[in-house]
Amino acid sequence: MKALGPIPAGFTSIDGVLAMGGKPVTHWVEEAGGTPLFLYSADRVRERVAALRAAMPGRLSLHYAVKANPFAPLLSAMSGLVDGFDIASGGELEIVRGAGIALDKVSFAGPGKRDAELEAAIMAGVTLNLESEGEAARALAIAGQLGVTPRLAIRVNPDFDLKGSGMKMGGGAKPFGLDAERVPALVREVIASGAEWRGFHIFAGSQALSAEAIAETQGQTLDLAARLADESGAPLPHCNLGGGFGIPYFPGDEALDISLIGERLAERFENLPDALRETHFCIELGRYLVGESGVYIARIVDRKVSHGEVFLVTDGGLHHQLAASGNFGTVVRRNYPSAIATRFGAEVEEEASIVGCLCTPLDKLADKGGFPRAEVGDLVAVFCAGAYGASASPANFLGQGPARELLV
Ligand SMILES: *Cc1c(COP(=O)(O)O)cnc(C)c1O
């Protein structure tokens, strides 16, 4: 038997069925009109944001990285909880606009912004995190034609990375941001152009579970921001310190100690260099805010045995939950947390693999896990499905189409 990832704390059952939002998931499946279904818990998101706020210094603002989960009802719920939103495309700009989010709270990072995207963002008053000198020139030219003052920040490619992070976004040659030594010249150019100078965006990595590593990176980020502000010769209005807060997905993973991060950051904030004394700071988080709030529910349509191994074949699969299948940025496939939702908490009776309905051996949601005996018609739950699920999976693969989604 292979271990399963840790089910996030706090999930309970009603009459043996996994519950969310005070109701068994069978209720939500009926309400949504069937499976496969992503369920997101608004309460869990609220609790997560509250816990984070309590742990972090009051001076630190909290942004949500929309790419983790752009489901409109979730974004609307989020708009009352966080201080800003980070988007990464013109498509996400339209999604946040549609969700009724105030666009002056939005910043736009990401390489390869097209002219039409720059124009839409400038018109909307969105802050652009410039990824290169070339992008800066295009943004300034477009703003000039529009007769609008653009709000411009510079994304810095830091000369360090976030240790132990699942995805490194800084350190060495990267398509993201400007190499640090070229930043001061562009700062002066942006300010001289008459644009509204918004400061730095410094993002060093994602999905780290070491509080020490995150605290160390935040310290390096503050040092770098201070140095670049000094060299630029201008005060720094804003500094986005990045994110990188991870969640436990796999066997042996442990939850991040946010209190340590908060304490270290508070110490740093009390001893800021002159260049940063008036700076407004934020972090931008995706999966940490929403990942554990989501569960992917699929129905078992076949139960079969091959060479003595049990396969629970579901109506879901990697086309909705690519990451759980191990095909989204992982080197070695390990099991996400999963369970038989309609026998939640029941004793382990057999070893079984939960697979999807796609005709590829990659389509595996749980490999040789221990489960209660499940039959055709039972529901399976894959946890940690609130981030990089529905929108980060190839829903059209094999003509399957998207899953249903519901915020409860
Ligand atoms: C992807 C991304 C995030 C969100 O990462 P999470 O691991 O979901 O917190 C934040 N900022 C930037 C620039 C990103 O590219």
mmCIF file with all atom_site columns, N, CA and C and ligand atoms in Angstrom, residues 65 67-68 109 155 169 201 203 206-207 244-245 284-288 388, ligand 1:
data_model
loop_
_atom_site.group_PDB
_atom_site.id
_atom_site.type_symbol
_atom_site.label_atom_id
_atom_site.label_alt_id
_atom_site.label_comp_id
_atom_site.label_asym_id
_atom_site.label_entity_id
_atom_site.label_seq_id
_atom_site.pdbx_PDB_ins_code
_atom_site.Cartn_x
_atom_site.Cartn_y
_atom_site.Cartn_z
_atom_site.occupancy
_atom_site.B_iso_or_equiv
_atom_site.pdbx_formal_charge
_atom_site.auth_seq_id
_atom_site.auth_comp_id
_atom_site.auth_asym_id
_atom_site.auth_atom_id
_atom_site.pdbx_PDB_model_num
ATOM   1  N N  . ALA A 1 65  ? -3.486 35.824 -5.543  1.00 0.00 ? 65  ALA A N  1
ATOM   2  C CA . ALA A 1 65  ? -3.015 35.547 -6.914  1.00 0.00 ? 65  ALA A CA 1
ATOM   3  C C  . ALA A 1 65  ? -4.109 34.764 -7.644  1.00 0.00 ? 65  ALA A C  1
ATOM   4  N N  . LYS A 1 67  ? -4.541 33.424 -10.430 1.00 0.00 ? 67  LYS A N  1
ATOM   5  C CA . LYS A 1 67  ? -4.327 32.228 -11.250 1.00 0.00 ? 67  LYS A CA 1
ATOM   6  C C  . LYS A 1 67  ? -4.513 30.938 -10.467 1.00 0.00 ? 67  LYS A C  1
ATOM   7  N N  . ALA A 1 68  ? -4.408 30.996 -9.139  1.00 0.00 ? 68  ALA A N  1
ATOM   8  C CA . ALA A 1 68  ? -4.611 29.780 -8.342  1.00 0.00 ? 68  ALA A CA 1
ATOM   9  C C  . ALA A 1 68  ? -6.032 29.255 -8.483  1.00 0.00 ? 68  ALA A C  1
ATOM   10 N N  . ALA A 1 109 ? 1.123  41.019 -13.429 1.00 0.00 ? 109 ALA A N  1
ATOM   11 C CA . ALA A 1 109 ? 2.478  40.545 -13.717 1.00 0.00 ? 109 ALA A CA 1
ATOM   12 C C  . ALA A 1 109 ? 2.393  39.458 -14.779 1.00 0.00 ? 109 ALA A C  1
ATOM   13 N N  . ARG A 1 155 ? 8.987  44.485 -11.969 1.00 0.00 ? 155 ARG A N  1
ATOM   14 C CA . ARG A 1 155 ? 9.264  43.168 -11.402 1.00 0.00 ? 155 ARG A CA 1
ATOM   15 C C  . ARG A 1 155 ? 10.764 42.929 -11.456 1.00 0.00 ? 155 ARG A C  1
ATOM   16 N N  . MET A 1 169 ? 11.224 30.796 -9.087  1.00 0.00 ? 169 MET A N  1
ATOM   17 C CA . MET A 1 169 ? 10.853 31.895 -9.984  1.00 0.00 ? 169 MET A CA 1
ATOM   18 C C  . MET A 1 169 ? 11.916 32.983 -9.973  1.00 0.00 ? 169 MET A C  1
ATOM   19 N N  . HIS A 1 201 ? 8.109  44.554 -7.480  1.00 0.00 ? 201 HIS A N  1
ATOM   20 C CA . HIS A 1 201 ? 7.472  43.248 -7.307  1.00 0.00 ? 201 HIS A CA 1
ATOM   21 C C  . HIS A 1 201 ? 8.592  42.225 -7.352  1.00 0.00 ? 201 HIS A C  1
ATOM   22 N N  . PHE A 1 203 ? 9.327  38.292 -6.650  1.00 0.00 ? 203 PHE A N  1
ATOM   23 C CA . PHE A 1 203 ? 8.717  36.983 -6.373  1.00 0.00 ? 203 PHE A CA 1
ATOM   24 C C  . PHE A 1 203 ? 9.764  35.897 -6.595  1.00 0.00 ? 203 PHE A C  1
ATOM   25 N N  . SER A 1 206 ? 7.554  29.455 -5.215  1.00 0.00 ? 206 SER A N  1
ATOM   26 C CA . SER A 1 206 ? 6.214  28.977 -4.862  1.00 0.00 ? 206 SER A CA 1
ATOM   27 C C  . SER A 1 206 ? 6.298  27.708 -4.036  1.00 0.00 ? 206 SER A C  1
ATOM   28 N N  . GLN A 1 207 ? 5.193  27.404 -3.325  1.00 0.00 ? 207 GLN A N  1
ATOM   29 C CA . GLN A 1 207 ? 5.017  26.099 -2.666  1.00 0.00 ? 207 GLN A CA 1
ATOM   30 C C  . GLN A 1 207 ? 6.216  25.701 -1.806  1.00 0.00 ? 207 GLN A C  1
ATOM   31 N N  . GLY A 1 244 ? 4.957  32.382 -1.919  1.00 0.00 ? 244 GLY A N  1
ATOM   32 C CA . GLY A 1 244 ? 5.665  31.116 -1.758  1.00 0.00 ? 244 GLY A CA 1
ATOM   33 C C  . GLY A 1 244 ? 5.142  30.237 -0.641  1.00 0.00 ? 244 GLY A C  1
ATOM   34 N N  . PHE A 1 245 ? 4.107  30.701 0.080   1.00 0.00 ? 245 PHE A N  1
ATOM   35 C CA . PHE A 1 245 ? 3.566  29.895 1.180   1.00 0.00 ? 245 PHE A CA 1
ATOM   36 C C  . PHE A 1 245 ? 2.929  28.625 0.613   1.00 0.00 ? 245 PHE A C  1
ATOM   37 N N  . GLU A 1 284 ? 1.712  38.190 -1.957  1.00 0.00 ? 284 GLU A N  1
ATOM   38 C CA . GLU A 1 284 ? 0.680  37.682 -2.869  1.00 0.00 ? 284 GLU A CA 1
ATOM   39 C C  . GLU A 1 284 ? 0.678  36.168 -2.769  1.00 0.00 ? 284 GLU A C  1
ATOM   40 N N  . LEU A 1 285 ? -0.486 35.634 -2.405  1.00 0.00 ? 285 LEU A N  1
ATOM   41 C CA . LEU A 1 285 ? -0.598 34.199 -2.208  1.00 0.00 ? 285 LEU A CA 1
ATOM   42 C C  . LEU A 1 285 ? -1.747 33.636 -3.024  1.00 0.00 ? 285 LEU A C  1
ATOM   43 N N  . GLY A 1 286 ? -1.531 32.450 -3.551  1.00 0.00 ? 286 GLY A N  1
ATOM   44 C CA . GLY A 1 286 ? -2.591 31.750 -4.260  1.00 0.00 ? 286 GLY A CA 1
ATOM   45 C C  . GLY A 1 286 ? -3.011 30.519 -3.481  1.00 0.00 ? 286 GLY A C  1
ATOM   46 N N  . ARG A 1 287 ? -2.238 29.467 -3.657  1.00 0.00 ? 287 ARG A N  1
ATOM   47 C CA . ARG A 1 287 ? -2.657 28.175 -3.103  1.00 0.00 ? 287 ARG A CA 1
ATOM   48 C C  . ARG A 1 287 ? -2.830 28.194 -1.584  1.00 0.00 ? 287 ARG A C  1
ATOM   49 N N  . TYR A 1 288 ? -2.027 29.006 -0.892  1.00 0.00 ? 288 TYR A N  1
ATOM   50 C CA . TYR A 1 288 ? -2.146 28.990 0.569   1.00 0.00 ? 288 TYR A CA 1
ATOM   51 C C  . TYR A 1 288 ? -3.526 29.465 1.019   1.00 0.00 ? 288 TYR A C  1
ATOM   52 N N  . TYR A 1 388 ? -5.110 25.516 -8.597  1.00 0.00 ? 388 TYR A N  1
ATOM   53 C CA . TYR A 1 388 ? -4.494 24.834 -9.745  1.00 0.00 ? 388 TYR A CA 1
ATOM   54 C C  . TYR A 1 388 ? -5.215 23.530 -10.074 1.00 0.00 ? 388 TYR A C  1
HETATM 55 C C1 . LIG B 2 .   ? 1.885  31.792 -9.441  1.00 0.00 ? 1   LIG B C1 1
HETATM 56 C C2 . LIG B 2 .   ? 2.213  33.042 -8.809  1.00 0.00 ? 1   LIG B C2 1
HETATM 57 C C3 . LIG B 2 .   ? 1.728  33.320 -7.526  1.00 0.00 ? 1   LIG B C3 1
HETATM 58 C C4 . LIG B 2 .   ? 0.906  32.354 -6.728  1.00 0.00 ? 1   LIG B C4 1
HETATM 59 O O1 . LIG B 2 .   ? 1.641  31.244 -6.324  1.00 0.00 ? 1   LIG B O1 1
HETATM 60 P P1 . LIG B 2 .   ? 1.070  30.279 -5.207  1.00 0.00 ? 1   LIG B P1 1
HETATM 61 O O2 . LIG B 2 .   ? 2.060  29.184 -5.105  1.00 0.00 ? 1   LIG B O2 1
HETATM 62 O O3 . LIG B 2 .   ? -0.263 29.798 -5.682  1.00 0.00 ? 1   LIG B O3 1
HETATM 63 O O4 . LIG B 2 .   ? 0.931  31.054 -3.954  1.00 0.00 ? 1   LIG B O4 1
HETATM 64 C C5 . LIG B 2 .   ? 2.030  34.549 -6.987  1.00 0.00 ? 1   LIG B C5 1
HETATM 65 N N1 . LIG B 2 .   ? 2.757  35.451 -7.672  1.00 0.00 ? 1   LIG B N1 1
HETATM 66 C C6 . LIG B 2 .   ? 3.256  35.206 -8.897  1.00 0.00 ? 1   LIG B C6 1
HETATM 67 C C7 . LIG B 2 .   ? 4.063  36.229 -9.588  1.00 0.00 ? 1   LIG B C7 1
HETATM 68 C C8 . LIG B 2 .   ? 3.005  33.994 -9.504  1.00 0.00 ? 1   LIG B C8 1
HETATM 69 O O5 . LIG B 2 .   ? 3.519  33.750 -10.714 1.00 0.00 ? 1   LIG B O5 1
#
